[in-house]
Amino acid sequence: MIEPDELFEPDEDVLEQSPLYEHFRFTADRKQSQIRIDKFLIDRMMNVSRNRIQLAAEAKYILVNEKPVKSNYRIKPFDVVSIVMARPRIEFELLPENIPLNIIFEDEDLLIVNKQAGMVVHPGHGNYTGTLVNALAWHLKDNPHFDVSDSRVGLIHRIDKDTSGLLVIAKKPEAKTHLGLQFFNKTTHRKYVTMVWGIMKENEGTVEGNIGRDPHDRTSMAVFPDGEQGKPAITRYNVVKPLGYVSLLECRLETGRTHQIRVHMKYTGHHVFNDARYGGDVILKGQNFSKYKQFVQNCFNLCPRQALHAKTLGFIHPSTGKEVFFDSELPDDFQTLISKWENYVNGFIE
């Protein structure tokens, strides 16, 4: 089955930057009539709607004779049709697990989860249990629209393991399609709160720069300012509070690239605080004396992950057609970190 979060997640240019893994392959026979490719695939793939196939084509995941085609392509005899993804097809049984979820809203169409830091969103290599998707499978086990063979359940988007904050989950196929298109078309509204190293020169600003896979480290992303690689990315920020050698920022995403805020902040020289992947887990600003070094280490220990929280989320409700917004409080570790730096600025260092 096509995995929905891969169809709805245009964060990476799959054809240019990622290895392709074939999930399905079909060959048209010599008597094949010239029907649309979405109709051709619906007849051969169980439990996949035309909308999802059309989204896959739009994301360049459907190839005919090794070239991407649109959903209105008309199949010809002997055409070889492939469904490809950026990750290998996951072959494992999704196990529902009774893991507590912080659900801040739920109705017949969707639910909003405030994910804690440290929770992996979906199963993958080395993380086949204990994920948000395993928890959702338990929560939705009595939902008639839930399909246990769909390893992403109603997941529309995702945030990193060590980022906390809001995620929307679709409970119906129609809601999944409606919400997925909003994320695909970048019409959702998302605000993050983050702590970064250094004091910003301006109280508000915009970071622009294409984001793509780092050619020297395929597990990380990088900024390509010349625009020759990657995909366009725009992050707008404003300073909430300067705190000595760090700043508390609010970031608004105009695009949704992988690790966007973390990569853009590193590009500006203001790495996200305690971001191990992008170099924020060392002292980048401040005094060179032991008491300060111990203070920063205590801060790292208090918030042992990147200081990034997906605070607000807005979108058009799939049934009512009205715009809805959801907000979340900063988690305890982040709030404690802020208080620690506030005390430092006020002359108290522990």
Short mmCIF file of C-alpha atoms in Angstrom, two decimals:
data_model
loop_
_atom_site.label_atom_id
_atom_site.label_comp_id
_atom_site.label_asym_id
_atom_site.label_seq_id
_atom_site.Cartn_x
_atom_site.Cartn_y
_atom_site.Cartn_z
CA MET A 1 0.00 0.00 0.00
CA ILE A 2 1.18 3.53 -0.70
CA GLU A 3 2.16 5.09 2.60
CA PRO A 4 0.19 8.30 3.17
CA ASP A 5 2.76 10.44 4.93
CA GLU A 6 5.14 9.84 2.04
CA LEU A 7 2.48 10.96 -0.45
CA PHE A 8 1.69 14.07 1.55
CA GLU A 9 5.22 15.06 2.47
CA PRO A 10 6.97 17.06 -0.28
CA ASP A 11 9.89 17.96 1.99
CA GLU A 12 12.53 16.40 -0.19
CA ASP A 13 13.02 16.28 -3.92
CA VAL A 14 12.81 12.52 -4.18
CA LEU A 15 13.87 12.21 -7.79
CA GLU A 16 16.91 14.47 -7.45
CA GLN A 17 18.20 13.99 -3.94
CA SER A 18 17.17 10.62 -2.50
CA PRO A 19 17.71 7.03 -3.50
CA LEU A 20 14.53 5.49 -4.89
CA TYR A 21 13.06 2.28 -3.57
CA GLU A 22 10.51 0.46 -5.67
CA HIS A 23 7.35 -0.45 -3.77
CA PHE A 24 5.19 -1.79 -6.62
CA ARG A 25 5.67 -2.63 -10.29
CA PHE A 26 3.09 -3.45 -12.95
CA THR A 27 3.52 -4.18 -16.65
CA ALA A 28 0.67 -3.49 -19.05
CA ASP A 29 -0.08 -6.40 -21.36
CA ARG A 30 -0.13 -6.19 -25.14
CA LYS A 31 -3.93 -5.73 -25.25
CA GLN A 32 -4.01 -2.96 -22.66
CA SER A 33 -6.52 -0.21 -23.51
CA GLN A 34 -5.30 3.37 -23.18
CA ILE A 35 -6.97 4.28 -19.88
CA ARG A 36 -5.72 6.88 -17.40
CA ILE A 37 -2.93 5.66 -15.16
CA ASP A 38 -4.91 6.43 -11.97
CA LYS A 39 -7.68 4.11 -13.19
CA PHE A 40 -5.08 1.50 -14.17
CA LEU A 41 -3.59 1.54 -10.66
CA ILE A 42 -6.92 1.58 -8.81
CA ASP A 43 -7.78 -1.69 -10.54
CA ARG A 44 -4.56 -3.28 -9.30
CA MET A 45 -4.00 -1.86 -5.81
CA MET A 46 -6.29 -2.63 -2.90
CA ASN A 47 -7.56 0.05 -0.53
CA VAL A 48 -6.03 2.97 -2.43
CA SER A 49 -8.26 5.86 -3.50
CA ARG A 50 -7.91 7.81 -6.73
CA ASN A 51 -7.07 10.93 -4.71
CA ARG A 52 -4.09 9.22 -3.12
CA ILE A 53 -2.86 7.99 -6.49
CA GLN A 54 -3.21 11.48 -7.91
CA LEU A 55 -1.20 12.87 -4.99
CA ALA A 56 1.49 10.27 -5.62
CA ALA A 57 1.70 11.33 -9.26
CA GLU A 58 1.84 15.00 -8.26
CA ALA A 59 4.75 14.19 -5.92
CA LYS A 60 6.54 12.38 -8.80
CA TYR A 61 6.27 8.98 -7.13
CA ILE A 62 4.64 7.25 -10.13
CA LEU A 63 6.98 6.35 -12.98
CA VAL A 64 6.19 4.93 -16.39
CA ASN A 65 9.20 3.41 -18.11
CA GLU A 66 11.34 5.08 -15.40
CA LYS A 67 9.99 8.60 -16.02
CA PRO A 68 7.49 10.45 -13.74
CA VAL A 69 4.03 10.93 -15.19
CA LYS A 70 0.90 12.87 -14.25
CA SER A 71 -2.29 11.18 -13.15
CA ASN A 72 -3.91 11.81 -16.56
CA TYR A 73 -1.24 9.86 -18.42
CA ARG A 74 -2.86 7.20 -20.60
CA ILE A 75 -1.35 3.78 -20.23
CA LYS A 76 -0.06 1.98 -23.33
CA PRO A 77 0.65 -1.68 -24.04
CA PHE A 78 3.86 -2.94 -22.42
CA ASP A 79 4.26 0.19 -20.25
CA VAL A 80 6.16 -0.57 -17.03
CA VAL A 81 4.59 1.29 -14.11
CA SER A 82 6.47 1.71 -10.84
CA ILE A 83 5.49 3.19 -7.49
CA VAL A 84 8.64 4.52 -5.85
CA MET A 85 9.35 6.08 -2.46
CA ALA A 86 12.28 7.73 -0.70
CA ARG A 87 12.50 4.89 1.80
CA PRO A 88 12.42 1.10 1.47
CA ARG A 89 9.05 -0.56 1.80
CA ILE A 90 8.57 -1.43 5.45
CA GLU A 91 7.59 -5.03 5.95
CA PHE A 92 6.45 -5.52 9.50
CA GLU A 93 3.26 -5.87 11.47
CA LEU A 94 2.08 -2.63 13.05
CA LEU A 95 1.39 -3.41 16.69
CA PRO A 96 -1.15 -1.24 18.54
CA GLU A 97 0.35 -0.20 21.88
CA ASN A 98 -1.41 1.35 24.83
CA ILE A 99 0.89 4.37 25.05
CA PRO A 100 -0.59 7.53 26.63
CA LEU A 101 -1.15 10.40 24.22
CA ASN A 102 -1.66 14.06 25.06
CA ILE A 103 -4.73 14.68 22.88
CA ILE A 104 -5.82 18.31 23.07
CA PHE A 105 -8.70 18.05 20.58
CA GLU A 106 -10.67 15.30 18.88
CA ASP A 107 -13.80 15.05 16.73
CA GLU A 108 -15.11 12.64 14.09
CA ASP A 109 -12.60 13.81 11.48
CA LEU A 110 -9.33 14.40 13.25
CA LEU A 111 -7.41 14.66 16.47
CA ILE A 112 -4.63 17.00 17.62
CA VAL A 113 -1.76 15.45 19.57
CA ASN A 114 0.80 17.37 21.61
CA LYS A 115 3.83 15.08 21.13
CA GLN A 116 6.44 14.90 23.84
CA ALA A 117 10.12 15.16 22.98
CA GLY A 118 11.82 11.79 22.62
CA MET A 119 8.89 10.03 20.93
CA VAL A 120 9.52 8.79 17.41
CA VAL A 121 6.58 9.64 15.14
CA HIS A 122 6.44 6.58 12.89
CA PRO A 123 8.03 3.12 12.86
CA GLY A 124 11.29 2.71 11.00
CA HIS A 125 14.68 1.09 11.22
CA GLY A 126 15.41 0.48 14.90
CA ASN A 127 12.08 1.94 16.02
CA TYR A 128 9.32 -0.55 15.26
CA THR A 129 7.55 -0.11 18.59
CA GLY A 130 6.91 2.68 21.05
CA THR A 131 6.17 5.24 18.35
CA LEU A 132 3.35 7.73 17.97
CA VAL A 133 1.88 5.59 15.20
CA ASN A 134 1.80 2.54 17.49
CA ALA A 135 -0.06 4.64 20.04
CA LEU A 136 -2.48 5.90 17.38
CA ALA A 137 -3.14 2.34 16.24
CA TRP A 138 -4.31 1.56 19.77
CA HIS A 139 -6.36 4.74 20.08
CA LEU A 140 -8.06 4.14 16.70
CA LYS A 141 -8.45 0.36 16.97
CA ASP A 142 -12.25 0.66 17.14
CA ASN A 143 -12.43 3.23 14.33
CA PRO A 144 -14.12 1.59 11.29
CA HIS A 145 -11.96 3.70 8.98
CA PHE A 146 -8.72 2.46 10.55
CA ASP A 147 -6.77 -0.01 8.39
CA VAL A 148 -4.16 -1.98 10.32
CA SER A 149 -2.20 -2.58 7.09
CA ASP A 150 -1.65 1.19 6.74
CA SER A 151 1.57 1.71 8.71
CA ARG A 152 1.03 5.47 9.01
CA VAL A 153 -2.61 5.35 10.17
CA GLY A 154 -3.92 8.90 9.77
CA LEU A 155 -0.58 10.67 10.02
CA ILE A 156 -0.44 13.74 7.76
CA HIS A 157 2.84 15.37 8.74
CA ARG A 158 5.56 14.80 11.29
CA ILE A 159 8.06 16.48 13.56
CA ASP A 160 11.46 15.25 14.65
CA LYS A 161 11.88 12.78 17.50
CA ASP A 162 13.43 15.36 19.82
CA THR A 163 11.09 18.20 18.85
CA SER A 164 7.92 18.55 20.91
CA GLY A 165 4.59 19.96 19.82
CA LEU A 166 1.43 19.70 17.78
CA LEU A 167 0.50 17.18 15.11
CA VAL A 168 -2.84 16.69 13.35
CA ILE A 169 -4.08 13.15 12.73
CA ALA A 170 -6.84 12.28 10.25
CA LYS A 171 -9.45 9.73 11.34
CA LYS A 172 -11.16 9.34 7.96
CA PRO A 173 -9.81 8.85 4.43
CA GLU A 174 -11.59 11.99 3.26
CA ALA A 175 -10.05 14.03 6.06
CA LYS A 176 -6.63 12.55 5.28
CA THR A 177 -6.89 13.66 1.66
CA HIS A 178 -8.21 17.13 2.54
CA LEU A 179 -5.56 17.81 5.18
CA GLY A 180 -2.81 16.23 3.11
CA LEU A 181 -3.48 18.62 0.26
CA GLN A 182 -3.26 21.59 2.62
CA PHE A 183 0.19 20.50 3.78
CA PHE A 184 1.20 19.73 0.21
CA ASN A 185 0.09 23.19 -0.95
CA LYS A 186 1.69 24.93 2.08
CA THR A 187 -1.56 26.59 3.21
CA THR A 188 -1.35 25.49 6.85
CA HIS A 189 -0.14 27.86 9.57
CA ARG A 190 2.57 26.70 11.92
CA LYS A 191 4.52 28.55 14.59
CA TYR A 192 7.45 27.17 16.54
CA VAL A 193 9.25 28.45 19.61
CA THR A 194 12.98 27.87 19.76
CA MET A 195 16.02 28.96 21.74
CA VAL A 196 19.08 29.74 19.64
CA TRP A 197 22.67 30.70 20.37
CA GLY A 198 23.51 34.40 20.23
CA ILE A 199 21.61 37.68 20.09
CA MET A 200 19.86 38.49 16.82
CA LYS A 201 20.84 41.75 15.12
CA GLU A 202 17.21 42.53 14.30
CA ASN A 203 14.05 41.84 16.30
CA GLU A 204 12.48 40.20 13.28
CA GLY A 205 13.69 38.83 10.00
CA THR A 206 13.45 36.27 7.25
CA VAL A 207 15.81 33.42 6.43
CA GLU A 208 15.75 32.21 2.84
CA GLY A 209 17.84 29.50 1.28
CA ASN A 210 17.20 26.26 -0.55
CA ILE A 211 17.34 23.19 1.68
CA GLY A 212 18.43 19.78 0.49
CA ARG A 213 20.44 16.75 1.54
CA ASP A 214 23.93 17.57 2.78
CA PRO A 215 26.27 16.03 0.15
CA HIS A 216 28.79 15.25 2.90
CA ASP A 217 26.27 13.70 5.33
CA ARG A 218 23.14 12.12 3.90
CA THR A 219 21.48 12.01 7.33
CA SER A 220 21.50 15.82 7.56
CA MET A 221 20.17 18.73 5.54
CA ALA A 222 22.03 21.82 4.35
CA VAL A 223 21.33 25.26 2.88
CA PHE A 224 22.21 25.93 -0.75
CA PRO A 225 21.97 29.73 -1.09
CA ASP A 226 22.70 29.77 -4.81
CA GLY A 227 19.45 27.88 -5.44
CA GLU A 228 21.07 25.27 -7.67
CA GLN A 229 20.23 22.43 -5.30
CA GLY A 230 17.50 21.65 -2.80
CA LYS A 231 14.07 23.20 -2.55
CA PRO A 232 13.14 26.80 -1.70
CA ALA A 233 12.63 27.37 2.02
CA ILE A 234 11.48 30.46 3.91
CA THR A 235 11.49 30.90 7.69
CA ARG A 236 10.27 34.11 9.31
CA TYR A 237 11.23 34.83 12.90
CA ASN A 238 10.77 37.42 15.61
CA VAL A 239 12.64 37.73 18.88
CA VAL A 240 10.50 36.90 21.91
CA LYS A 241 13.24 37.60 24.44
CA PRO A 242 17.03 38.04 24.39
CA LEU A 243 18.62 36.09 27.24
CA GLY A 244 22.28 36.95 27.60
CA TYR A 245 24.07 34.65 25.16
CA VAL A 246 20.94 33.04 23.74
CA SER A 247 17.67 34.26 22.25
CA LEU A 248 14.12 32.97 22.45
CA LEU A 249 12.48 33.12 19.02
CA GLU A 250 9.12 32.50 17.43
CA CYS A 251 9.46 31.03 13.93
CA ARG A 252 6.77 30.90 11.25
CA LEU A 253 7.15 28.44 8.41
CA GLU A 254 6.19 29.47 4.88
CA THR A 255 7.54 26.16 3.62
CA GLY A 256 7.88 22.80 5.33
CA ARG A 257 11.30 21.36 4.54
CA THR A 258 12.99 18.66 6.56
CA HIS A 259 14.73 20.15 9.65
CA GLN A 260 13.96 23.60 8.22
CA ILE A 261 14.26 25.75 11.36
CA ARG A 262 17.29 23.84 12.63
CA VAL A 263 19.10 24.14 9.30
CA HIS A 264 18.18 27.78 8.68
CA MET A 265 19.26 28.79 12.18
CA LYS A 266 22.61 27.06 11.73
CA TYR A 267 22.98 28.88 8.38
CA THR A 268 22.57 32.24 10.15
CA GLY A 269 25.11 31.31 12.82
CA HIS A 270 22.40 31.05 15.50
CA HIS A 271 22.26 27.28 16.02
CA VAL A 272 19.29 25.86 17.90
CA PHE A 273 20.31 25.36 21.52
CA ASN A 274 21.44 21.79 22.29
CA ASP A 275 20.83 20.62 18.71
CA ALA A 276 23.34 17.78 18.51
CA ARG A 277 22.90 17.09 14.79
CA TYR A 278 23.55 20.69 13.73
CA GLY A 279 26.21 21.72 16.24
CA GLY A 280 24.17 23.50 18.90
CA ASP A 281 25.18 21.13 21.70
CA VAL A 282 28.44 22.97 22.49
CA ILE A 283 29.11 26.42 23.91
CA LEU A 284 28.97 28.81 20.95
CA LYS A 285 28.58 32.12 22.80
CA GLY A 286 29.58 33.38 26.23
CA GLN A 287 32.39 33.45 28.75
CA ASN A 288 35.40 31.17 28.84
CA PHE A 289 35.41 30.35 32.54
CA SER A 290 34.52 27.18 34.38
CA LYS A 291 31.44 28.47 36.21
CA TYR A 292 29.81 29.52 32.94
CA LYS A 293 30.74 26.24 31.28
CA GLN A 294 29.14 24.34 34.14
CA PHE A 295 26.05 26.54 33.90
CA VAL A 296 25.62 25.73 30.20
CA GLN A 297 26.19 22.03 30.87
CA ASN A 298 23.45 22.19 33.51
CA CYS A 299 21.18 23.76 30.88
CA PHE A 300 21.96 20.94 28.46
CA ASN A 301 21.09 18.44 31.18
CA LEU A 302 17.81 20.18 32.02
CA CYS A 303 16.68 20.17 28.38
CA PRO A 304 18.55 17.21 26.86
CA ARG A 305 17.36 17.77 23.29
CA GLN A 306 17.07 20.57 20.75
CA ALA A 307 15.12 23.50 22.20
CA LEU A 308 12.36 23.49 19.60
CA HIS A 309 8.59 23.23 20.11
CA ALA A 310 5.78 23.21 17.54
CA LYS A 311 3.52 25.56 19.45
CA THR A 312 0.60 26.43 17.17
CA LEU A 313 -1.13 24.80 14.22
CA GLY A 314 -3.83 26.20 11.94
CA PHE A 315 -5.68 24.76 8.95
CA ILE A 316 -9.08 24.51 7.27
CA HIS A 317 -11.25 21.91 8.97
CA PRO A 318 -12.08 19.20 6.40
CA SER A 319 -15.79 19.04 7.27
CA THR A 320 -16.77 22.55 8.40
CA GLY A 321 -14.61 24.45 5.93
CA LYS A 322 -13.70 26.87 8.72
CA GLU A 323 -10.17 27.82 9.72
CA VAL A 324 -9.17 26.38 13.10
CA PHE A 325 -6.17 27.12 15.30
CA PHE A 326 -4.65 25.14 18.14
CA ASP A 327 -2.07 26.21 20.70
CA SER A 328 0.10 24.33 23.20
CA GLU A 329 2.11 25.21 26.28
CA LEU A 330 5.86 24.84 26.27
CA PRO A 331 6.87 21.54 27.91
CA ASP A 332 8.45 21.55 31.37
CA ASP A 333 12.02 20.98 30.18
CA PHE A 334 11.83 23.96 27.82
CA GLN A 335 10.22 26.23 30.42
CA THR A 336 12.87 25.24 32.97
CA LEU A 337 15.58 26.05 30.43
CA ILE A 338 14.12 29.52 29.85
CA SER A 339 13.91 30.17 33.59
CA LYS A 340 17.54 29.10 33.98
CA TRP A 341 18.69 31.68 31.42
CA GLU A 342 16.41 34.35 32.89
CA ASN A 343 18.10 33.80 36.26
CA TYR A 344 21.48 34.06 34.58
CA VAL A 345 20.57 37.39 32.98
CA ASN A 346 19.38 38.64 36.38
CA GLY A 347 22.74 37.77 37.92
CA PHE A 348 21.96 34.36 39.37
CA ILE A 349 24.16 31.58 38.07
CA GLU A 350 23.92 28.07 39.50
#
